[in-house]
One Martini backbone bead per residue (centre of mass of N, CA, C, O) as a GRO file, in nm:
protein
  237
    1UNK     BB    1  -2.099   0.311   0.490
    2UNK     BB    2  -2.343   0.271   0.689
    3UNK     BB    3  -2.446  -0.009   0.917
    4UNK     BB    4  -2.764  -0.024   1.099
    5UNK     BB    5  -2.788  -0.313   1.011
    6UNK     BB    6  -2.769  -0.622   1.066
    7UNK     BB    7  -2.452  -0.783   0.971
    8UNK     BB    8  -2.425  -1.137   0.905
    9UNK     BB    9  -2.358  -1.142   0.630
   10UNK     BB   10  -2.083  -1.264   0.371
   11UNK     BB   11  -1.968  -1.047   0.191
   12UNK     BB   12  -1.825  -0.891  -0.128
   13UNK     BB   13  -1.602  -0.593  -0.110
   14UNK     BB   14  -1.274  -0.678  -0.208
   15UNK     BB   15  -1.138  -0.683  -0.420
   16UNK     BB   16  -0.844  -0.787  -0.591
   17UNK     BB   17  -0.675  -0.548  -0.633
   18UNK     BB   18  -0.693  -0.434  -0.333
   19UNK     BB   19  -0.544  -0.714  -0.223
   20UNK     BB   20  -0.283  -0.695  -0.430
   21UNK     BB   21  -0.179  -0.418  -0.318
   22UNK     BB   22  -0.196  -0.418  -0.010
   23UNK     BB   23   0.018  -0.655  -0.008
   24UNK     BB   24   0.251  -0.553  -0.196
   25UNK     BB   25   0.298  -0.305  -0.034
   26UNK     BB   26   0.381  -0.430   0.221
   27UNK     BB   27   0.632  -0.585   0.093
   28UNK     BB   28   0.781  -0.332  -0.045
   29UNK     BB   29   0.834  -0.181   0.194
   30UNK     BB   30   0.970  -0.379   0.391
   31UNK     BB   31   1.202  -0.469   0.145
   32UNK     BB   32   1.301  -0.179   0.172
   33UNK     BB   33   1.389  -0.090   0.412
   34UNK     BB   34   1.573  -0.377   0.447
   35UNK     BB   35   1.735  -0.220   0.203
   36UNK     BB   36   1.872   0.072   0.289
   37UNK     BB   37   2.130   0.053   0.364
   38UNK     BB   38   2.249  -0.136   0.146
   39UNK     BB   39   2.489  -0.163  -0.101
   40UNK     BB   40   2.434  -0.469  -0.194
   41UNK     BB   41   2.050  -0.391  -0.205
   42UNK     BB   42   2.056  -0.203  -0.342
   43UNK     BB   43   1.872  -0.220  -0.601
   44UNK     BB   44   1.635  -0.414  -0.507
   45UNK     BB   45   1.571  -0.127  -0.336
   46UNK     BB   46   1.478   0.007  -0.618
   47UNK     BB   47   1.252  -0.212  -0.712
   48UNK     BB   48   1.071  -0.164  -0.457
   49UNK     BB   49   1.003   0.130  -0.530
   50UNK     BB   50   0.869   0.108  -0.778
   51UNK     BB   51   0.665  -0.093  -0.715
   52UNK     BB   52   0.525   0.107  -0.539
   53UNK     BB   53   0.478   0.312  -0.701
   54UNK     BB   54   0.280   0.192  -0.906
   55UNK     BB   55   0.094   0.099  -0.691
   56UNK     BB   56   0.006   0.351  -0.619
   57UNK     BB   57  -0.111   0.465  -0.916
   58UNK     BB   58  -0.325   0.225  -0.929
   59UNK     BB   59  -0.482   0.324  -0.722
   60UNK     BB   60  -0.588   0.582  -0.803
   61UNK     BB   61  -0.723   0.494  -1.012
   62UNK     BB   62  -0.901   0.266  -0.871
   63UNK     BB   63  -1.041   0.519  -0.664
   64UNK     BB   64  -1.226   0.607  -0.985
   65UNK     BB   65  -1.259   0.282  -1.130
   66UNK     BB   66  -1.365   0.112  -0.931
   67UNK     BB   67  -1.538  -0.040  -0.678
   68UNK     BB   68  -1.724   0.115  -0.435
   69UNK     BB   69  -1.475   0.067  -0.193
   70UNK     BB   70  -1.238   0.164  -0.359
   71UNK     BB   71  -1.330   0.424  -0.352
   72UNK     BB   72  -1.304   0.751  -0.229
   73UNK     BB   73  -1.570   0.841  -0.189
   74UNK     BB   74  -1.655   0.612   0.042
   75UNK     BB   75  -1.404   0.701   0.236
   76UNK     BB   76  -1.390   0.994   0.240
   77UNK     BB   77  -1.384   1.217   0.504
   78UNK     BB   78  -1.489   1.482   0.703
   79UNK     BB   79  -1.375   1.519   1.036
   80UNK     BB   80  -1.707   1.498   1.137
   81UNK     BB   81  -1.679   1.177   1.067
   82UNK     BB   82  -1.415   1.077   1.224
   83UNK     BB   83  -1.504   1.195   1.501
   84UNK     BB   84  -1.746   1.017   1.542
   85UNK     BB   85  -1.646   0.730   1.516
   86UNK     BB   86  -1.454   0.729   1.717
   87UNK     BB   87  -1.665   0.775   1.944
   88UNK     BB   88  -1.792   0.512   1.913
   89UNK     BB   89  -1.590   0.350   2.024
   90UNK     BB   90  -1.606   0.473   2.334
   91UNK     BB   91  -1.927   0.421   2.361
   92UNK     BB   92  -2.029   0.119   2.277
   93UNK     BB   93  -2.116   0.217   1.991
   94UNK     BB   94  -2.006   0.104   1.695
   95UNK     BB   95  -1.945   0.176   1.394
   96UNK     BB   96  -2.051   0.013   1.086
   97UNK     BB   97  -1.838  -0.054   0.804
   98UNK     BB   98  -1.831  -0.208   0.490
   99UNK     BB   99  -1.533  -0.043   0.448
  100UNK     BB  100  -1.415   0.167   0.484
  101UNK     BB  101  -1.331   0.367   0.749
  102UNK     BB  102  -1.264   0.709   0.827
  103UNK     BB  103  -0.976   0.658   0.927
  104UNK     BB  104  -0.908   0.438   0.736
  105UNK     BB  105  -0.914   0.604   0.466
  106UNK     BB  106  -0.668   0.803   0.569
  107UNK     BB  107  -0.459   0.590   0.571
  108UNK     BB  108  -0.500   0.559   0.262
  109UNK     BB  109  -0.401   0.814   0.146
  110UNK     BB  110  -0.126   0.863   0.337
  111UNK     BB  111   0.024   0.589   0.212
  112UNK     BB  112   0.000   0.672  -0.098
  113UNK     BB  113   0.125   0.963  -0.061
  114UNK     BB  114   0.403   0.888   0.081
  115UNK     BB  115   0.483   0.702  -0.137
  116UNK     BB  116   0.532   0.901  -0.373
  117UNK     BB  117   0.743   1.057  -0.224
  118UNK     BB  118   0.953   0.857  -0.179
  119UNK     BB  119   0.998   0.781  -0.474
  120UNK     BB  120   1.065   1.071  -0.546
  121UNK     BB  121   1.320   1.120  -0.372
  122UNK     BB  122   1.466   0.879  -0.474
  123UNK     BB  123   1.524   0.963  -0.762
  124UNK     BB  124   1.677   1.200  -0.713
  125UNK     BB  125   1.871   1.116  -0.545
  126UNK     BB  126   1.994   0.947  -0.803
  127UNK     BB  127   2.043   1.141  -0.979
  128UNK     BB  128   2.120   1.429  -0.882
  129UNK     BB  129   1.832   1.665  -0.874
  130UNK     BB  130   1.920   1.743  -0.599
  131UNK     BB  131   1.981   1.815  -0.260
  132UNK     BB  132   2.115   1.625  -0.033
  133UNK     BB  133   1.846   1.712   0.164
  134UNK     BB  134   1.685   1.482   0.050
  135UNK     BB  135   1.780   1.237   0.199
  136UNK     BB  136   1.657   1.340   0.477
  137UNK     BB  137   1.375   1.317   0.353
  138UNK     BB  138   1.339   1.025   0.222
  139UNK     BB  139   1.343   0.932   0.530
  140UNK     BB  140   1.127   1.075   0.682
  141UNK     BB  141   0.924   0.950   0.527
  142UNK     BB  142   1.012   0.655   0.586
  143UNK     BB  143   0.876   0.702   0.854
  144UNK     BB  144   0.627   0.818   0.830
  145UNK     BB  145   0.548   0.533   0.736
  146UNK     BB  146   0.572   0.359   0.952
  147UNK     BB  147   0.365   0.540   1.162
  148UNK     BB  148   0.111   0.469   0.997
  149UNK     BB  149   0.135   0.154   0.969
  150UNK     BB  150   0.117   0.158   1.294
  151UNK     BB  151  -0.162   0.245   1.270
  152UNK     BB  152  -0.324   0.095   1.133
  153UNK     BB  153  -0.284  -0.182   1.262
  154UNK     BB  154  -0.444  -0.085   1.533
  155UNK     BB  155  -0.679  -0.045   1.369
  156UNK     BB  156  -0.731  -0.304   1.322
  157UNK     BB  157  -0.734  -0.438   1.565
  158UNK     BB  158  -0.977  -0.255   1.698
  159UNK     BB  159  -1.169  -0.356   1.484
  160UNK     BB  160  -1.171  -0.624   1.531
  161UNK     BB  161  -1.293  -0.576   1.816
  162UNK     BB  162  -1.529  -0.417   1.801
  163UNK     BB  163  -1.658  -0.601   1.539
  164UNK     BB  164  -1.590  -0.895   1.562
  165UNK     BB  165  -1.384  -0.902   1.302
  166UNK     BB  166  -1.192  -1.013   1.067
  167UNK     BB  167  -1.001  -0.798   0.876
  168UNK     BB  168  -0.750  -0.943   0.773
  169UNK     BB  169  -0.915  -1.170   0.636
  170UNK     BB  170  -1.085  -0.974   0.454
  171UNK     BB  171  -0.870  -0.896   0.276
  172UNK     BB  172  -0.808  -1.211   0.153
  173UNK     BB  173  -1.132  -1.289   0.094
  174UNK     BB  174  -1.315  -0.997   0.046
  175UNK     BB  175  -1.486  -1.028   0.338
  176UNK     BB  176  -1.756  -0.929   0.468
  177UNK     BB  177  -2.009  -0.784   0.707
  178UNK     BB  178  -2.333  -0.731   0.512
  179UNK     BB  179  -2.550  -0.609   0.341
  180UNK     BB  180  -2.615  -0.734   0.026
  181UNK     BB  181  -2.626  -0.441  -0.120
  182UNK     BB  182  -2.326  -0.388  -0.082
  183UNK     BB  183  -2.207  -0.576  -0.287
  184UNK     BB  184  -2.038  -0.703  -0.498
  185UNK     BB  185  -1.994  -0.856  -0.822
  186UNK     BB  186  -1.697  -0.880  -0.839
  187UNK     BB  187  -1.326  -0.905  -0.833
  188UNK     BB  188  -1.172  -0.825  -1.131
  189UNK     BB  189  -0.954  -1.038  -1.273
  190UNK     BB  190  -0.847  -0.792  -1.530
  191UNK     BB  191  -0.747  -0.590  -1.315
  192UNK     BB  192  -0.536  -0.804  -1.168
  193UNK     BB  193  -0.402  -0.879  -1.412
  194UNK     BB  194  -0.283  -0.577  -1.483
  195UNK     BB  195  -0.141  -0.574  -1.267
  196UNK     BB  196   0.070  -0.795  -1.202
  197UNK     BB  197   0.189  -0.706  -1.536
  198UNK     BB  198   0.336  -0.459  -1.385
  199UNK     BB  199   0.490  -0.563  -1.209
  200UNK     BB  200   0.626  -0.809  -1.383
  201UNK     BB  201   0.771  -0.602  -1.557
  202UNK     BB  202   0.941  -0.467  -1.351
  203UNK     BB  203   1.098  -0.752  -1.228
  204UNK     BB  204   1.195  -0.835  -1.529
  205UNK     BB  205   1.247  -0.535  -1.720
  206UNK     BB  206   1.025  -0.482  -1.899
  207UNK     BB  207   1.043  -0.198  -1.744
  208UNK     BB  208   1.180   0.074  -1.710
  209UNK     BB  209   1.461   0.153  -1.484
  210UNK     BB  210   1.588   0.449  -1.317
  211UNK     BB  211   1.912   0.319  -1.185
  212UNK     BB  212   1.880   0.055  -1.372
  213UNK     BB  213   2.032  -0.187  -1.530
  214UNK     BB  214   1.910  -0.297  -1.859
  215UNK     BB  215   1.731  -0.505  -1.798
  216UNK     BB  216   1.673  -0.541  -1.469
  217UNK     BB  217   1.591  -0.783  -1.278
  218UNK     BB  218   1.562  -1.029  -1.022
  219UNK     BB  219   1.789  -1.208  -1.129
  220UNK     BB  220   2.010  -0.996  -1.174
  221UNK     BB  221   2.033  -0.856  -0.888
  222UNK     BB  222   2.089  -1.109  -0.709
  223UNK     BB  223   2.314  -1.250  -0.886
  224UNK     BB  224   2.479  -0.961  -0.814
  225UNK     BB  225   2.501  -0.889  -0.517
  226UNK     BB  226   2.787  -0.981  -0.402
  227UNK     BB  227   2.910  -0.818  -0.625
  228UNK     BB  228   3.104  -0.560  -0.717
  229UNK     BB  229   2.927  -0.257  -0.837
  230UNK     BB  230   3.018   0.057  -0.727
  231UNK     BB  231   3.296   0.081  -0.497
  232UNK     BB  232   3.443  -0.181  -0.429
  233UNK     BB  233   3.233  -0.347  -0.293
  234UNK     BB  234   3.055  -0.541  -0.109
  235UNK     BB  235   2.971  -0.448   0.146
  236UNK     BB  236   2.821  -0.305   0.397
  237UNK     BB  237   2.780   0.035   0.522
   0.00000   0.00000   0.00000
């Protein structure tokens, strides 16, 4: 929604929920990405894929049961609003959106859809459910989701750039400038805890993860990473 009016007061903007998405989506991504190589740190490497593919998932779900900001009706928009937003930075009168703004709305789309295919291929691959030509495939979506990141990351500087406004911060704080009635009404503790239960239920192993030893969480994976467990080898390939 934009915001036509001065927009001098710092509302809360952003729950809890999607703020504890944002940043575990970002530390899984990039731990899983560092540990893509590594045969010494699979296992890791499939515990933070699946910790994605969750977060992908509870996204989802709240982007259309959570709170005005966070639901996809507020940023999805179709070409011609994203077209004008565009042009507006570069016109010297940049649209203020208090949520996300229309670029950055689908870059939050392409990012959970493409952790979803990642996450589809890496599995299949562990089970040896496709064609080997899936591995190939599951690389390239790793990338093209690197490539999203690099853009989005530019998106944020430059709106922080053209809005005079820490969005990085935001992030953090749940809070931006906007009018008043944009506000949430607050941060949603309940679904905040109900995600963290989720994600550690999964890193604890109470959760099953196909492709790791069972009840295998984030202490008996890094306990045994130097130990040989897969073709007699430590080292990484």
């Amino acid at each position: 929604m934009n915001d036509t009016t001065p927009a001098t007061s710092r509302i809360l903007v952003w729950d809890l929920p999607v703020r504890i998405f944002h940043w575990m989506l970002a530390a899984a991504f990039a731990g899983a990405w560092l540990t893509a190589d590594s045969e010494r740190w699979r296992d890791l490497h499939i515990l933070l894929g699946y910790t994605a593919g969750l977060l992908a998932g509870l996204r989802v779900v709240w982007g259309f049961l959570g709170t005005r900001h966070a639901r996809f009706a507020s940023f999805v928009h179709g070409p011609r609003r994203v077209a004008a937003y565009l042009r507006s930075l570069v016109s010297g009168a940049p649209q203020h959106t208090t949520g996300h703004n229309p670029a950055g709305g689908w870059a939050i789309v392409a990012l959970i859809v493409l952790t979803g295919a990642i996450v589809a291929t890496g599995l299949a691959v562990e089970s040896d459910a496709g064609p080997k030509s899936l591995d190939d495939v599951h690389e390239a979506l790793a990338t093209a989701m690197l490539v999203v990141v690099g853009l989005h990351v530019a998106g944020v500087a430059i709106g922080s750039l053209v809005h005079r406004e820490n969005l990085v911060r935001a992030m953090v704080t749940g809070r931006k400038r906007g009018a008043p009635g944009e506000a949430i009404r607050g941060p949603r503790w309940l679904a905040a805890a109900v995600l963290i239960a989720a994600v550690a239920g999964v890193w604890t192993g109470v959760l099953p993860a196909p492709g790791l030893p069972e009840g295998a969480g984030l202490t008996a994976i890094t306990a045994s990473a130097p130990a040989v467990r897969h073709d007699g080898r430590s080292d990484d390939d």
